């Protein structure tokens, strides 16, 4: 709906506040034909971006960061009413987004190559933009995960079409207004950046299949990610997908710290975080102490309106998502799982829930994406390792131990993109390599690594230098 510098504003789709269930706005839902036209325009602007000097790309990114800073409270409020995220966490998301743009500004000036000596000549490498990037983003970090695609795309000189989730599109729309202002101030033709709102199975699907797109940069569910691997054809793809992230607590670990870390890592954004604690695997000898601590700590969490500064747990993205979770809890109980705390749902809100389950229980096997914590007792480290790896997912794993040998063994043998020692899996810095293996993804984000994914190495070989 922001295409070639024009806003296309229609009231096709309602945007709902997941906590109050009130309509907070309407958005345009682009047709496949309109999406194709927008992609064509973005393609025609590839050379504009490629030829922008690094210093211009740097100042565009720094100016976007400073505009976000000026609009911090407004953006945080938008995230909270659109995605149900508690306001204190939304403010942190906006702060991180500022950092993401600043990191990208640095890399705009650091797109370096190598030289390789040759008899009577030299080999040079340089990084060039891939061309036109199709970015598709999820609802759960509706600003910073957009930034993780837009900022490195600008740093590397790519033009872009962006499809934000129709479940929470408002932060991306506000960011687009900022980008429009900054690009205008630099006299950059606006067709380099296009925001395509609408339904994922229309707009997203067209982005994935369209031959003019050179790279699809996707963050979202494993299911959609798998469909992209089948539909994208001959284009570059990066996939940042879901997880069922184990947190292993061994008897020699610091149990008090493990408790705090687990509760934070499970209940952040009501469990709607790709690196949320998926399941705890705790050694038998310390399981009772750990569970008691987790229940006490969880009792302190305040459930309420995301706009209230005291709130720790807001709403899931839709009432249907909360209903799905309620059904999962019921299924888990039918399979022998015990509710140790919580278990209640009201509209889109699922109250923090702690479950005692075994490895075969439904909650041990899937990505729950909600404030429900399955705890599984294990007899030792080898059993923990076996079950931690016994999954199709491979995003993050956390380990609590004070035994350096066990820490290194687990770091080596856990089949995950990231292993956290003495932390929950729920840790990310925006400049670190981030991504999963197995069904959790392909490629890496974290600005420097996205810059590498979004650029190609060109090799120039110069012969016969006299
Ligand atoms: P989702 O349902 O997969 O949607 C992600 C995006 O894909 C949305 O923009 C969606 O649009 C679009 N989409 C839907 N169908 C499509 C299709 N057929 N072709 C192309 N695009 C399509 O995921 P979500 O529910 O928004 O987000 C939650 C998931 O994202 C979880 O699994 C979570 O673990 C994962 N995630 C991963 C990371 C990571 O970095 N690894 C980070 C955050 C979230 P509509 O919303 O308009 O349908």
JSON list of C-alpha atoms in Angstrom, two decimals, residues 86-88 300-313:
[
{"chain": "A", "resi": 86, "resn": "UNK", "atom": "CA", "xyz": [3.17, -5.56, 27.30]},
{"chain": "A", "resi": 87, "resn": "UNK", "atom": "CA", "xyz": [4.27, -1.93, 26.91]},
{"chain": "A", "resi": 88, "resn": "UNK", "atom": "CA", "xyz": [7.57, -2.30, 28.80]},
{"chain": "A", "resi": 300, "resn": "UNK", "atom": "CA", "xyz": [4.58, -12.69, 40.68]},
{"chain": "A", "resi": 301, "resn": "UNK", "atom": "CA", "xyz": [3.63, -12.09, 37.03]},
{"chain": "A", "resi": 302, "resn": "UNK", "atom": "CA", "xyz": [0.79, -9.65, 36.43]},
{"chain": "A", "resi": 303, "resn": "UNK", "atom": "CA", "xyz": [-1.68, -10.51, 33.68]},
{"chain": "A", "resi": 304, "resn": "UNK", "atom": "CA", "xyz": [-3.51, -7.52, 32.18]},
{"chain": "A", "resi": 305, "resn": "UNK", "atom": "CA", "xyz": [-3.92, -4.82, 29.58]},
{"chain": "A", "resi": 306, "resn": "UNK", "atom": "CA", "xyz": [-0.72, -4.56, 27.50]},
{"chain": "A", "resi": 307, "resn": "UNK", "atom": "CA", "xyz": [-0.83, -0.76, 27.83]},
{"chain": "A", "resi": 308, "resn": "UNK", "atom": "CA", "xyz": [-0.59, -0.95, 31.62]},
{"chain": "A", "resi": 309, "resn": "UNK", "atom": "CA", "xyz": [3.07, -0.50, 32.68]},
{"chain": "A", "resi": 310, "resn": "UNK", "atom": "CA", "xyz": [2.64, -3.13, 35.43]},
{"chain": "A", "resi": 311, "resn": "UNK", "atom": "CA", "xyz": [1.59, -5.85, 32.97]},
{"chain": "A", "resi": 312, "resn": "UNK", "atom": "CA", "xyz": [3.89, -8.82, 32.37]},
{"chain": "A", "resi": 313, "resn": "UNK", "atom": "CA", "xyz": [1.51, -11.05, 30.38]}
]
